[in-house]
Short mmCIF file of C-alpha atoms in Angstrom, two decimals:
data_model
loop_
_atom_site.label_atom_id
_atom_site.label_comp_id
_atom_site.label_asym_id
_atom_site.label_seq_id
_atom_site.Cartn_x
_atom_site.Cartn_y
_atom_site.Cartn_z
CA UNK A 1291 7.86 -288.14 -136.84
CA UNK A 1292 5.19 -289.63 -134.57
CA UNK A 1293 6.99 -288.35 -131.50
CA UNK A 1294 7.06 -284.80 -132.89
CA UNK A 1295 3.32 -284.72 -133.49
CA UNK A 1296 2.50 -286.45 -130.24
CA UNK A 1297 4.67 -284.04 -128.29
CA UNK A 1298 2.86 -281.16 -129.97
CA UNK A 1299 -0.52 -282.71 -129.30
CA UNK A 1300 0.23 -283.53 -125.68
CA UNK A 1301 1.07 -279.92 -124.90
CA UNK A 1302 -2.73 -279.68 -124.77
CA UNK A 1303 -3.87 -280.24 -121.18
CA UNK A 1304 -6.66 -282.79 -121.07
CA UNK A 1305 -7.90 -281.60 -117.70
CA UNK A 1306 -9.47 -278.23 -117.15
CA UNK A 1307 -7.52 -275.71 -115.15
CA UNK A 1308 -7.96 -272.18 -113.97
CA UNK A 1309 -5.57 -270.20 -116.12
CA UNK A 1310 -3.06 -270.58 -118.90
CA UNK A 1311 0.54 -270.39 -117.59
CA UNK A 1312 2.66 -267.96 -119.51
CA UNK A 1313 4.95 -270.71 -120.72
CA UNK A 1314 2.11 -272.47 -122.57
CA UNK A 1315 2.46 -272.25 -126.38
CA UNK A 1316 -0.31 -269.79 -127.18
CA UNK A 1317 0.52 -269.92 -130.88
CA UNK A 1318 -0.48 -273.56 -131.03
CA UNK A 1319 -3.34 -273.51 -128.52
CA UNK A 1320 -5.76 -270.89 -127.45
CA UNK A 1321 -7.86 -271.07 -124.26
CA UNK A 1322 -11.54 -271.63 -123.92
CA UNK A 1323 -13.86 -271.86 -120.97
CA UNK A 1324 -15.54 -275.15 -120.27
CA UNK A 1325 -19.09 -273.93 -120.49
CA UNK A 1326 -21.14 -277.03 -120.10
CA UNK A 1327 -21.27 -280.75 -119.52
CA UNK A 1328 -23.65 -283.64 -119.81
CA UNK A 1329 -26.82 -283.50 -117.77
CA UNK A 1330 -26.07 -284.52 -114.21
CA UNK A 1331 -27.36 -288.03 -113.58
CA UNK A 1332 -29.30 -286.93 -110.49
CA UNK A 1333 -30.92 -284.12 -112.49
CA UNK A 1334 -31.47 -285.65 -115.89
CA UNK A 1335 -32.97 -282.60 -117.51
CA UNK A 1336 -30.73 -279.97 -115.92
CA UNK A 1337 -27.58 -279.01 -117.76
CA UNK A 1338 -24.67 -278.54 -115.42
CA UNK A 1339 -24.10 -275.30 -117.27
CA UNK A 1340 -21.05 -273.17 -117.74
CA UNK A 1341 -18.41 -273.73 -115.11
CA UNK A 1342 -16.82 -270.33 -115.03
CA UNK A 1343 -14.06 -271.45 -112.70
CA UNK A 1344 -12.44 -273.80 -115.22
CA UNK A 1345 -10.56 -273.22 -118.42
CA UNK A 1346 -9.40 -275.62 -121.09
CA UNK A 1347 -6.33 -274.55 -122.95
CA UNK A 1348 -6.68 -276.56 -126.10
CA UNK A 1349 -9.30 -274.70 -128.11
CA UNK A 1350 -11.79 -277.23 -126.87
CA UNK A 1351 -10.71 -280.17 -129.02
CA UNK A 1352 -8.47 -282.26 -126.74
CA UNK A 1353 -11.19 -282.67 -124.08
CA UNK A 1354 -13.50 -283.98 -126.82
CA UNK A 1355 -10.83 -286.47 -127.87
CA UNK A 1356 -10.36 -287.49 -124.25
CA UNK A 1357 -14.08 -288.29 -124.10
CA UNK A 1358 -13.76 -290.55 -127.14
CA UNK A 1359 -10.67 -292.31 -125.78
CA UNK A 1360 -10.42 -292.42 -121.96
CA UNK A 1361 -6.91 -293.85 -122.44
CA UNK A 1362 -5.32 -290.82 -124.02
CA UNK A 1363 -2.05 -292.72 -124.51
CA UNK A 1364 -3.68 -295.20 -126.88
CA UNK A 1365 -2.61 -295.17 -130.53
CA UNK A 1366 -6.11 -294.18 -131.65
CA UNK A 1367 -6.21 -291.18 -129.28
CA UNK A 1368 -2.75 -290.10 -130.33
CA UNK A 1369 -3.75 -290.22 -133.99
CA UNK A 1370 -6.63 -287.83 -133.34
CA UNK A 1371 -4.36 -285.56 -131.33
CA UNK A 1372 -1.94 -285.66 -134.25
CA UNK A 1373 -4.77 -284.77 -136.61
CA UNK A 1374 -5.74 -281.82 -134.45
CA UNK A 1375 -2.11 -280.67 -134.25
CA UNK A 1376 -1.83 -280.76 -138.03
CA UNK A 1377 -4.91 -278.58 -138.40
CA UNK A 1378 -3.56 -276.11 -135.86
CA UNK A 1379 -0.26 -276.06 -137.73
CA UNK A 1380 -2.13 -275.05 -140.89
CA UNK A 1381 -1.78 -278.49 -142.53
CA UNK A 1382 -5.53 -278.68 -142.89
CA UNK A 1383 -5.93 -281.39 -145.51
CA UNK A 1384 -3.55 -283.81 -143.81
CA UNK A 1385 -5.28 -283.25 -140.48
CA UNK A 1386 -8.67 -283.89 -142.02
CA UNK A 1387 -7.34 -287.00 -143.76
CA UNK A 1388 -6.26 -288.48 -140.42
CA UNK A 1389 -9.64 -287.70 -138.91
CA UNK A 1390 -11.34 -289.31 -141.90
CA UNK A 1391 -9.35 -292.52 -141.41
CA UNK A 1392 -10.66 -292.78 -137.85
CA UNK A 1393 -14.17 -291.91 -139.01
CA UNK A 1394 -14.05 -294.68 -141.59
CA UNK A 1395 -12.94 -297.15 -138.92
CA UNK A 1396 -15.80 -296.18 -136.59
CA UNK A 1397 -18.26 -296.35 -139.50
CA UNK A 1398 -17.16 -299.85 -140.47
CA UNK A 1399 -17.49 -300.96 -136.84
CA UNK A 1400 -20.99 -299.49 -136.69
CA UNK A 1401 -19.93 -297.31 -133.75
CA UNK A 1402 -22.07 -294.29 -134.55
CA UNK A 1403 -21.59 -292.73 -131.14
CA UNK A 1404 -17.81 -292.49 -131.60
CA UNK A 1405 -18.30 -291.44 -135.21
CA UNK A 1406 -20.43 -288.50 -134.07
CA UNK A 1407 -17.95 -287.59 -131.33
CA UNK A 1408 -15.07 -287.61 -133.83
CA UNK A 1409 -17.01 -285.51 -136.32
CA UNK A 1410 -17.66 -283.03 -133.51
CA UNK A 1411 -13.96 -282.94 -132.62
CA UNK A 1412 -12.99 -282.33 -136.25
CA UNK A 1413 -15.63 -279.63 -136.73
CA UNK A 1414 -14.53 -277.95 -133.51
CA UNK A 1415 -10.90 -278.00 -134.59
CA UNK A 1416 -11.81 -276.29 -137.87
CA UNK A 1417 -14.10 -273.82 -136.14
CA UNK A 1418 -11.35 -272.68 -133.79
CA UNK A 1419 -9.16 -271.95 -136.79
CA UNK A 1420 -11.89 -269.73 -138.22
CA UNK A 1421 -12.69 -272.24 -140.98
CA UNK A 1422 -16.42 -271.97 -140.43
CA UNK A 1423 -17.66 -273.21 -143.80
CA UNK A 1424 -15.70 -276.42 -143.40
CA UNK A 1425 -16.70 -276.78 -139.76
CA UNK A 1426 -20.36 -276.62 -140.81
CA UNK A 1427 -19.85 -279.58 -143.17
CA UNK A 1428 -18.69 -281.86 -140.37
CA UNK A 1429 -21.22 -280.66 -137.81
CA UNK A 1430 -23.88 -281.35 -140.45
CA UNK A 1431 -22.51 -284.84 -141.06
CA UNK A 1432 -22.77 -285.51 -137.33
CA UNK A 1433 -26.35 -284.25 -137.24
CA UNK A 1434 -27.28 -286.43 -140.21
CA UNK A 1435 -26.08 -289.49 -138.29
CA UNK A 1436 -28.64 -288.75 -135.59
CA UNK A 1437 -31.33 -289.33 -138.20
CA UNK A 1438 -30.38 -292.98 -137.97
CA UNK A 1439 -32.17 -293.27 -134.63
CA UNK A 1440 -31.60 -292.84 -130.92
CA UNK A 1441 -30.73 -296.42 -130.04
CA UNK A 1442 -27.09 -296.08 -131.09
CA UNK A 1443 -26.26 -293.08 -128.93
CA UNK A 1444 -26.30 -294.21 -125.31
CA UNK A 1445 -28.69 -293.07 -122.59
CA UNK A 1446 -31.67 -290.82 -123.41
CA UNK A 1447 -30.30 -288.09 -121.13
CA UNK A 1448 -26.93 -287.97 -122.85
CA UNK A 1449 -28.63 -288.25 -126.23
CA UNK A 1450 -30.79 -285.19 -125.53
CA UNK A 1451 -27.88 -283.14 -124.28
CA UNK A 1452 -25.41 -284.08 -127.01
CA UNK A 1453 -27.97 -283.61 -129.78
CA UNK A 1454 -28.93 -280.15 -128.55
CA UNK A 1455 -25.28 -279.11 -128.14
CA UNK A 1456 -24.48 -280.27 -131.67
CA UNK A 1457 -27.43 -278.38 -133.12
CA UNK A 1458 -26.44 -275.32 -131.09
CA UNK A 1459 -22.91 -275.34 -132.55
CA UNK A 1460 -24.07 -275.97 -136.11
CA UNK A 1461 -26.65 -273.20 -135.86
CA UNK A 1462 -24.10 -270.81 -134.34
CA UNK A 1463 -21.67 -271.47 -137.19
CA UNK A 1464 -24.35 -270.76 -139.80
CA UNK A 1465 -25.32 -267.56 -137.98
CA UNK A 1466 -21.66 -266.52 -137.88
CA UNK A 1467 -21.61 -267.05 -141.64
CA UNK A 1468 -24.79 -264.94 -141.86
CA UNK A 1469 -26.63 -267.93 -143.34
CA UNK A 1470 -29.76 -267.56 -141.25
CA UNK A 1471 -31.93 -269.82 -143.39
CA UNK A 1472 -29.36 -272.59 -143.13
CA UNK A 1473 -29.33 -272.16 -139.36
CA UNK A 1474 -33.13 -272.43 -139.22
CA UNK A 1475 -33.00 -275.56 -141.38
CA UNK A 1476 -30.48 -277.13 -138.99
CA UNK A 1477 -32.63 -276.25 -135.99
CA UNK A 1478 -35.69 -277.75 -137.67
CA UNK A 1479 -33.79 -280.94 -138.46
CA UNK A 1480 -32.54 -281.21 -134.88
CA UNK A 1481 -35.99 -280.49 -133.50
CA UNK A 1482 -37.56 -283.23 -135.63
CA UNK A 1483 -34.96 -285.73 -134.42
CA UNK A 1484 -35.53 -284.73 -130.79
CA UNK A 1485 -39.30 -285.14 -131.21
CA UNK A 1486 -38.89 -288.63 -132.70
CA UNK A 1487 -36.59 -289.58 -129.86
CA UNK A 1488 -39.10 -288.25 -127.30
CA UNK A 1489 -36.56 -285.95 -125.65
CA UNK A 1490 -38.42 -282.84 -124.43
CA UNK A 1491 -35.27 -281.49 -122.79
CA UNK A 1492 -33.48 -281.60 -126.15
CA UNK A 1493 -36.45 -279.98 -127.89
CA UNK A 1494 -36.47 -277.16 -125.36
CA UNK A 1495 -32.80 -276.41 -125.79
CA UNK A 1496 -33.04 -276.41 -129.58
CA UNK A 1497 -36.07 -274.13 -129.51
CA UNK A 1498 -34.20 -271.72 -127.25
CA UNK A 1499 -31.52 -271.41 -129.94
CA UNK A 1500 -33.97 -271.31 -132.82
CA UNK A 1501 -35.45 -268.14 -131.39
CA UNK A 1502 -32.11 -266.36 -131.92
CA UNK A 1503 -32.15 -267.24 -135.61
CA UNK A 1504 -35.73 -266.05 -136.03
CA UNK A 1505 -34.90 -262.74 -134.35
CA UNK A 1506 -31.85 -262.24 -136.58
CA UNK A 1507 -34.07 -263.06 -139.57
CA UNK A 1508 -36.34 -260.20 -138.41
CA UNK A 1509 -39.15 -262.58 -137.53
CA UNK A 1510 -39.78 -261.57 -133.89
CA UNK A 1511 -43.18 -263.29 -133.66
CA UNK A 1512 -41.70 -266.65 -134.64
CA UNK A 1513 -38.84 -266.05 -132.20
CA UNK A 1514 -41.27 -265.40 -129.36
CA UNK A 1515 -43.23 -268.53 -130.26
CA UNK A 1516 -40.07 -270.65 -130.19
CA UNK A 1517 -39.04 -269.18 -126.83
CA UNK A 1518 -42.48 -269.77 -125.31
CA UNK A 1519 -42.46 -273.37 -126.51
CA UNK A 1520 -39.03 -273.87 -124.91
CA UNK A 1521 -40.26 -272.41 -121.62
CA UNK A 1522 -43.30 -274.69 -121.68
CA UNK A 1523 -41.04 -277.72 -121.97
CA UNK A 1524 -38.82 -276.46 -119.16
CA UNK A 1525 -41.84 -275.89 -116.94
CA UNK A 1526 -43.20 -279.37 -117.67
CA UNK A 1527 -39.81 -280.82 -116.75
CA UNK A 1528 -39.73 -279.03 -113.41
CA UNK A 1529 -37.90 -275.91 -114.51
CA UNK A 1530 -34.41 -275.19 -115.78
CA UNK A 1531 -32.42 -272.67 -113.79
CA UNK A 1532 -29.69 -272.48 -116.41
CA UNK A 1533 -31.49 -272.06 -119.73
CA UNK A 1534 -34.85 -270.64 -118.66
CA UNK A 1535 -33.47 -267.29 -117.40
CA UNK A 1536 -31.56 -266.88 -120.67
CA UNK A 1537 -34.75 -267.47 -122.66
CA UNK A 1538 -36.68 -264.94 -120.55
CA UNK A 1539 -33.92 -262.39 -121.19
CA UNK A 1540 -34.14 -262.98 -124.93
CA UNK A 1541 -37.88 -262.45 -124.79
CA UNK A 1542 -37.31 -259.24 -122.88
CA UNK A 1543 -34.84 -258.01 -125.50
CA UNK A 1544 -37.39 -258.53 -128.27
CA UNK A 1545 -40.11 -256.63 -126.42
CA UNK A 1546 -37.72 -253.82 -125.52
CA UNK A 1547 -36.65 -253.47 -129.18
CA UNK A 1548 -40.35 -253.10 -130.02
CA UNK A 1549 -40.80 -250.41 -127.37
CA UNK A 1550 -43.04 -252.68 -125.26
CA UNK A 1551 -41.59 -251.84 -121.87
CA UNK A 1552 -44.06 -253.60 -119.59
CA UNK A 1553 -43.91 -257.00 -121.35
CA UNK A 1554 -40.11 -256.66 -121.42
CA UNK A 1555 -39.99 -255.91 -117.69
CA UNK A 1556 -42.31 -258.83 -116.96
CA UNK A 1557 -40.05 -261.16 -118.96
CA UNK A 1558 -36.96 -260.00 -117.09
CA UNK A 1559 -38.71 -260.46 -113.74
CA UNK A 1560 -39.66 -263.98 -114.82
CA UNK A 1561 -36.00 -264.54 -115.57
CA UNK A 1562 -35.09 -263.55 -112.02
CA UNK A 1563 -37.77 -265.84 -110.62
CA UNK A 1564 -36.34 -268.79 -112.61
CA UNK A 1565 -32.99 -268.48 -110.78
CA UNK A 1566 -33.17 -270.97 -107.94
CA UNK A 1567 -29.67 -270.83 -106.43
CA UNK A 1568 -27.98 -267.40 -106.56
CA UNK A 1569 -24.71 -268.97 -105.35
CA UNK A 1570 -24.42 -271.41 -108.25
CA UNK A 1571 -21.79 -270.04 -110.63
CA UNK A 1572 -23.83 -270.08 -113.83
CA UNK A 1573 -26.87 -268.72 -112.00
CA UNK A 1574 -24.76 -265.78 -110.81
CA UNK A 1575 -24.12 -265.06 -114.50
CA UNK A 1576 -27.84 -265.25 -115.22
CA UNK A 1577 -28.70 -263.02 -112.27
CA UNK A 1578 -26.24 -260.30 -113.26
CA UNK A 1579 -27.37 -260.49 -116.90
CA UNK A 1580 -31.01 -260.09 -115.88
CA UNK A 1581 -30.47 -257.33 -113.31
CA UNK A 1582 -28.44 -255.29 -115.76
CA UNK A 1583 -31.04 -255.78 -118.49
CA UNK A 1584 -33.68 -254.42 -116.10
CA UNK A 1585 -31.38 -251.51 -115.31
CA UNK A 1586 -30.95 -250.86 -119.02
CA UNK A 1587 -34.72 -250.93 -119.55
CA UNK A 1588 -35.26 -248.28 -116.87
CA UNK A 1589 -32.41 -246.23 -118.31
CA UNK A 1590 -34.08 -246.30 -121.74
CA UNK A 1591 -37.31 -245.14 -120.10
CA UNK A 1592 -35.48 -242.28 -118.39
CA UNK A 1593 -36.13 -243.67 -114.90
CA UNK A 1594 -32.65 -243.08 -113.55
CA UNK A 1595 -33.32 -243.95 -109.92
CA UNK A 1596 -34.66 -247.42 -110.73
CA UNK A 1597 -31.87 -248.00 -113.26
CA UNK A 1598 -29.26 -247.19 -110.63
CA UNK A 1599 -30.91 -249.43 -108.04
CA UNK A 1600 -30.84 -252.48 -110.31
CA UNK A 1601 -27.30 -251.73 -111.48
CA UNK A 1602 -26.26 -251.69 -107.82
CA UNK A 1603 -27.95 -255.05 -107.23
CA UNK A 1604 -25.99 -256.46 -110.16
CA UNK A 1605 -22.75 -255.05 -108.75
CA UNK A 1606 -23.50 -256.60 -105.37
CA UNK A 1607 -24.17 -259.98 -106.99
CA UNK A 1608 -20.89 -259.73 -108.88
CA UNK A 1609 -18.77 -258.74 -105.89
CA UNK A 1610 -20.28 -261.18 -103.39
CA UNK A 1611 -17.91 -264.17 -103.10
CA UNK A 1612 -19.33 -267.70 -103.01
CA UNK A 1613 -20.15 -269.18 -99.63
CA UNK A 1614 -17.34 -271.72 -99.88
CA UNK A 1615 -14.87 -268.85 -100.04
CA UNK A 1616 -12.28 -267.79 -102.59
CA UNK A 1617 -8.91 -266.04 -102.40
CA UNK A 1618 -8.68 -262.36 -103.40
CA UNK A 1619 -6.83 -263.32 -106.58
CA UNK A 1620 -9.35 -266.04 -107.34
CA UNK A 1621 -12.26 -263.69 -106.74
CA UNK A 1622 -10.94 -261.19 -109.28
CA UNK A 1623 -10.76 -263.92 -111.87
CA UNK A 1624 -14.23 -265.17 -110.87
CA UNK A 1625 -15.70 -261.72 -111.45
CA UNK A 1626 -13.90 -261.30 -114.76
CA UNK A 1627 -15.16 -264.64 -116.04
CA UNK A 1628 -18.73 -263.85 -115.00
CA UNK A 1629 -18.65 -260.66 -117.05
CA UNK A 1630 -17.07 -262.51 -119.96
CA UNK A 1631 -19.94 -265.00 -119.85
CA UNK A 1632 -22.44 -262.15 -120.03
CA UNK A 1633 -20.49 -260.79 -122.99
CA UNK A 1634 -20.81 -264.16 -124.70
CA UNK A 1635 -24.59 -263.98 -124.31
CA UNK A 1636 -24.61 -260.79 -126.38
CA UNK A 1637 -22.10 -262.20 -128.84
CA UNK A 1638 -24.56 -265.04 -129.52
CA UNK A 1639 -27.20 -262.35 -130.05
CA UNK A 1640 -24.81 -260.68 -132.55
CA UNK A 1641 -24.89 -257.52 -130.41
CA UNK A 1642 -21.20 -256.78 -130.69
CA UNK A 1643 -21.29 -253.40 -128.94
CA UNK A 1644 -22.77 -254.81 -125.73
CA UNK A 1645 -20.51 -257.86 -125.92
CA UNK A 1646 -17.49 -255.56 -126.15
CA UNK A 1647 -18.61 -253.55 -123.15
CA UNK A 1648 -18.78 -256.66 -120.97
CA UNK A 1649 -15.48 -257.96 -122.29
CA UNK A 1650 -13.86 -254.61 -121.44
CA UNK A 1651 -15.28 -254.69 -117.92
CA UNK A 1652 -13.94 -258.21 -117.50
CA UNK A 1653 -10.50 -257.15 -118.71
CA UNK A 1654 -10.44 -254.14 -116.38
CA UNK A 1655 -10.94 -256.46 -113.40
CA UNK A 1656 -8.38 -258.97 -114.67
CA UNK A 1657 -5.88 -256.14 -115.16
CA UNK A 1658 -6.14 -255.25 -111.47
CA UNK A 1659 -5.94 -258.82 -110.17
CA UNK A 1660 -2.99 -260.17 -108.21
CA UNK A 1661 -2.30 -262.55 -111.11
CA UNK A 1662 -2.82 -259.82 -113.69
CA UNK A 1663 -0.43 -260.98 -116.45
CA UNK A 1664 -1.76 -264.53 -116.31
CA UNK A 1665 -5.44 -263.68 -115.95
CA UNK A 1666 -5.43 -260.83 -118.44
CA UNK A 1667 -3.49 -262.61 -121.17
CA UNK A 1668 -5.61 -265.73 -120.81
CA UNK A 1669 -8.83 -263.72 -120.94
CA UNK A 1670 -7.64 -261.77 -123.99
CA UNK A 1671 -6.84 -265.03 -125.77
CA UNK A 1672 -10.27 -266.37 -124.92
CA UNK A 1673 -12.04 -263.28 -126.24
CA UNK A 1674 -9.99 -263.47 -129.43
CA UNK A 1675 -11.21 -267.02 -129.85
CA UNK A 1676 -14.85 -266.02 -129.25
CA UNK A 1677 -14.68 -263.52 -132.11
CA UNK A 1678 -12.92 -266.02 -134.39
CA UNK A 1679 -15.73 -268.52 -133.81
CA UNK A 1680 -18.29 -265.76 -134.35
CA UNK A 1681 -16.88 -265.08 -137.82
CA UNK A 1682 -15.49 -261.70 -136.76
CA UNK A 1683 -11.71 -261.92 -137.26
CA UNK A 1684 -11.43 -258.13 -137.49
CA UNK A 1685 -13.01 -257.74 -134.06
CA UNK A 1686 -10.48 -260.23 -132.65
CA UNK A 1687 -7.45 -258.19 -133.70
CA UNK A 1688 -7.49 -255.47 -130.99
CA UNK A 1689 -7.66 -258.14 -128.29
CA UNK A 1690 -4.78 -260.10 -129.82
CA UNK A 1691 -2.76 -256.86 -130.02
CA UNK A 1692 -3.41 -256.16 -126.35
CA UNK A 1693 -2.51 -259.73 -125.44
CA UNK A 1694 0.87 -259.19 -127.07
CA UNK A 1695 1.45 -256.07 -124.98
CA UNK A 1696 0.60 -257.93 -121.77
CA UNK A 1697 3.03 -260.72 -122.64
CA UNK A 1698 5.73 -258.23 -123.51
CA UNK A 1699 5.31 -256.58 -120.13
CA UNK A 1700 5.61 -260.03 -118.52
CA UNK A 1701 9.03 -260.30 -120.15
CA UNK A 1702 8.91 -263.87 -121.48
CA UNK A 1703 10.43 -263.94 -124.99
CA UNK A 1704 8.98 -267.28 -126.10
CA UNK A 1705 5.48 -266.13 -125.29
CA UNK A 1706 6.20 -262.88 -127.05
CA UNK A 1707 7.09 -264.88 -130.18
CA UNK A 1708 4.01 -267.07 -129.94
CA UNK A 1709 1.74 -264.11 -129.38
CA UNK A 1710 3.30 -262.30 -132.34
CA UNK A 1711 2.57 -265.35 -134.47
CA UNK A 1712 -0.99 -265.43 -133.15
CA UNK A 1713 -1.44 -261.74 -133.96
CA UNK A 1714 -0.06 -262.28 -137.46
CA UNK A 1715 -2.52 -265.11 -137.92
CA UNK A 1716 -5.35 -262.80 -136.83
CA UNK A 1717 -4.25 -260.22 -139.43
CA UNK A 1718 -4.09 -262.99 -142.04
CA UNK A 1719 -7.62 -264.20 -141.25
CA UNK A 1720 -8.86 -260.63 -141.60
CA UNK A 1721 -7.15 -260.23 -144.99
CA UNK A 1722 -4.68 -257.62 -143.70
CA UNK A 1723 -1.75 -259.07 -145.63
CA UNK A 1724 0.92 -256.41 -145.14
CA UNK A 1725 0.40 -256.26 -141.39
CA UNK A 1726 0.41 -260.05 -141.26
CA UNK A 1727 3.73 -260.29 -143.11
CA UNK A 1728 5.39 -257.64 -140.96
CA UNK A 1729 4.20 -259.31 -137.78
CA UNK A 1730 5.24 -262.79 -138.95
CA UNK A 1731 8.70 -261.34 -139.58
CA UNK A 1732 8.82 -260.03 -136.01
CA UNK A 1733 7.70 -263.42 -134.71
CA UNK A 1734 10.35 -265.15 -136.78
CA UNK A 1735 13.10 -262.97 -135.36
CA UNK A 1736 11.86 -263.48 -131.81
CA UNK A 1737 11.60 -267.27 -132.19
CA UNK A 1738 15.15 -267.39 -133.51
CA UNK A 1739 16.41 -265.27 -130.62
CA UNK A 1740 14.61 -267.42 -128.03
CA UNK A 1741 16.01 -270.78 -129.17
CA UNK A 1742 19.07 -270.62 -126.96
CA UNK A 1743 17.01 -269.95 -123.83
CA UNK A 1744 13.87 -271.97 -124.55
CA UNK A 1745 15.05 -274.73 -126.85
CA UNK A 1746 14.38 -275.75 -130.43
CA UNK A 1747 11.76 -273.69 -132.26
CA UNK A 1748 12.28 -275.25 -135.69
CA UNK A 1749 8.68 -276.29 -136.28
CA UNK A 1750 7.34 -272.87 -135.24
CA UNK A 1751 9.84 -271.17 -137.54
CA UNK A 1752 8.85 -273.46 -140.42
CA UNK A 1753 5.18 -272.70 -139.74
CA UNK A 1754 5.84 -268.94 -140.03
CA UNK A 1755 7.67 -269.29 -143.34
CA UNK A 1756 4.82 -271.49 -144.56
CA UNK A 1757 2.20 -268.86 -143.63
CA UNK A 1758 4.24 -266.11 -145.28
CA UNK A 1759 4.47 -268.23 -148.42
CA UNK A 1760 0.70 -268.66 -148.47
CA UNK A 1761 0.17 -264.90 -148.19
CA UNK A 1762 2.59 -264.22 -151.04
CA UNK A 1763 0.95 -266.94 -153.13
CA UNK A 1764 -2.50 -265.47 -152.52
CA UNK A 1765 -1.17 -262.10 -153.66
CA UNK A 1766 0.33 -263.62 -156.85
CA UNK A 1767 3.86 -262.73 -155.66
CA UNK A 1768 5.54 -265.85 -156.96
CA UNK A 1769 9.21 -265.18 -156.22
CA UNK A 1770 8.71 -264.19 -152.55
CA UNK A 1771 6.37 -267.16 -152.20
CA UNK A 1772 8.98 -269.54 -153.61
CA UNK A 1773 11.62 -268.15 -151.25
CA UNK A 1774 9.37 -268.45 -148.19
CA UNK A 1775 8.32 -272.01 -149.07
CA UNK A 1776 11.93 -273.06 -149.65
CA UNK A 1777 12.84 -271.73 -146.20
CA UNK A 1778 9.86 -273.55 -144.67
CA UNK A 1779 10.92 -276.76 -146.42
CA UNK A 1780 14.46 -276.51 -145.02
CA UNK A 1781 13.13 -276.05 -141.49
CA UNK A 1782 10.66 -278.94 -141.79
CA UNK A 1783 13.49 -281.15 -143.10
CA UNK A 1784 15.62 -280.14 -140.15
CA UNK A 1785 12.76 -281.05 -137.81
CA UNK A 1786 12.20 -284.35 -139.69
CA UNK A 1787 8.53 -283.41 -140.05
CA UNK A 1788 7.27 -285.04 -143.27
CA UNK A 1789 3.71 -283.68 -143.07
CA UNK A 1790 5.11 -280.16 -143.26
CA UNK A 1791 7.54 -281.14 -146.01
CA UNK A 1792 4.77 -282.65 -148.13
CA UNK A 1793 2.55 -279.58 -147.77
CA UNK A 1794 5.34 -277.23 -148.84
CA UNK A 1795 6.52 -279.49 -151.66
CA UNK A 1796 3.01 -279.54 -153.09
CA UNK A 1797 2.71 -275.76 -152.81
CA UNK A 1798 6.04 -275.39 -154.63
CA UNK A 1799 4.85 -277.76 -157.34
CA UNK A 1800 1.68 -275.71 -157.74
CA UNK A 1801 3.62 -272.46 -158.01
CA UNK A 1802 5.99 -273.81 -160.66
CA UNK A 1803 3.08 -275.30 -162.59
CA UNK A 1804 1.31 -271.92 -162.63
CA UNK A 1805 4.49 -270.34 -164.02
CA UNK A 1806 4.67 -272.89 -166.85
CA UNK A 1807 7.73 -274.59 -165.36
CA UNK A 1808 6.48 -278.15 -165.60
CA UNK A 1809 9.80 -279.90 -165.06
CA UNK A 1810 10.39 -278.26 -161.66
CA UNK A 1811 6.75 -278.83 -160.72
CA UNK A 1812 7.11 -282.55 -161.52
CA UNK A 1813 10.23 -282.81 -159.36
CA UNK A 1814 8.49 -281.40 -156.31
CA UNK A 1815 5.38 -283.50 -156.95
CA UNK A 1816 7.54 -286.63 -157.08
CA UNK A 1817 9.34 -285.72 -153.86
CA UNK A 1818 6.00 -285.23 -152.11
CA UNK A 1819 4.70 -288.56 -153.41
CA UNK A 1820 7.86 -290.37 -152.29
CA UNK A 1821 7.42 -289.01 -148.78
CA UNK A 1822 3.77 -290.05 -148.73
CA UNK A 1823 4.70 -293.57 -149.82
CA UNK A 1824 7.34 -293.77 -147.07
CA UNK A 1825 4.79 -292.64 -144.49
CA UNK A 1826 2.28 -295.28 -145.59
CA UNK A 1827 4.88 -298.05 -145.38
CA UNK A 1828 6.27 -296.97 -142.00
CA UNK A 1829 3.75 -297.06 -139.11
CA UNK A 1830 6.09 -294.93 -136.98
CA UNK A 1831 5.10 -291.98 -139.17
#
């Protein structure tokens, strides 16, 4: 049992890499860009920023676990990887239970730093499954631990960075849930902690996010105040070439929405001035974002010539390769990822139309690259994930559908099956039950057909039956649900995967109980309990 979960977990690369190979299991892991890191030690108040040349395949959780446990082969690290695998397999409660065991251990040891890191990993795992309400609970628990004081969380520089990143994620989840007041409360809590800890860099970063919430709450004056306070901190700290241009762009957007063209233009120009190294990858993103915002401003004013000139400057910045050189294939991917980063800026602003336009431009470049199937499918998976995290599962569906077409054209059946399962999951998240069931059935057939060529797919097949059973159960279709769960149970038994067996046994017990068939319900409940007892008594589970 342990080997099954560990093998699933260790399919997650723990080192960043450029693209997702087509033989990676996309159904179990979706890609994400590594956007940021701890402040560089030589520049304590400068975030290293988004590294647009690297991609983590795991949905962002395995790298977090690797930070907690440098020895990823240790039993503790493997247990967290198991927990993450369970969540990705849809066995949410069992995955959370494993995380909670590790959290309890850290709490008893008084290791608050590892406790926070583990809460972050758990919240991130839930967030990437679209379970935003539950993710918010664990991000909030992590933030509450910071109220205990700064002395338990390592160096001041890391403290400032990690606090601001946590508050950023918690606030973003609340905004995705359209709970703006909750987001503002989280930002206020984080800001108070940063002030007590005397971390101006952390305060600046939190204020830069707080402004987004105020703008979405239709409080532009408060947003502008928050942004100006953030910029004051950055200036006092010697500038910030990563965050400061973004803040100036957000100020410009507010003024432009109010029809105040000159203040907007001034803000955008300030954003350009804050960019200190046009060759640095994340500053290229900021430069293109700012130039195109200036172009848009002139377009709105009807000044076509100026709009065209700035659009051309942005195009030149995009197409100019870095001084250290890059291959033609690598440069296509570089350009696509830059545009995707700009799209993410607008996604954070909840401007879905502009985000989509940048994502489409990125995909057009990836489609023409020398590594088109790899680059395009990976980028489509990443965009799908962005929309899932943004609480927009419906917006994710067209990208998942296109990803399936790309994989079909690449002609790899196992990836076709995994992408079908991913598409079905997207339909399920969006409440499109009939389309989800039909697509799960296609995935099931394709997995079965691919077993001879690609090896055992028993756990994936069980997972599909399990998901189909949950859809039928939600729709009060008891007989189809019973049939699907029984098929899932048989597959999990074949795979000797007790976590899956227990989940299905408990669902079967619930179904029979709801139908007034107490004897059958008791039988399944007892079977589930027996398996749980065996797992507790056998450490190899």
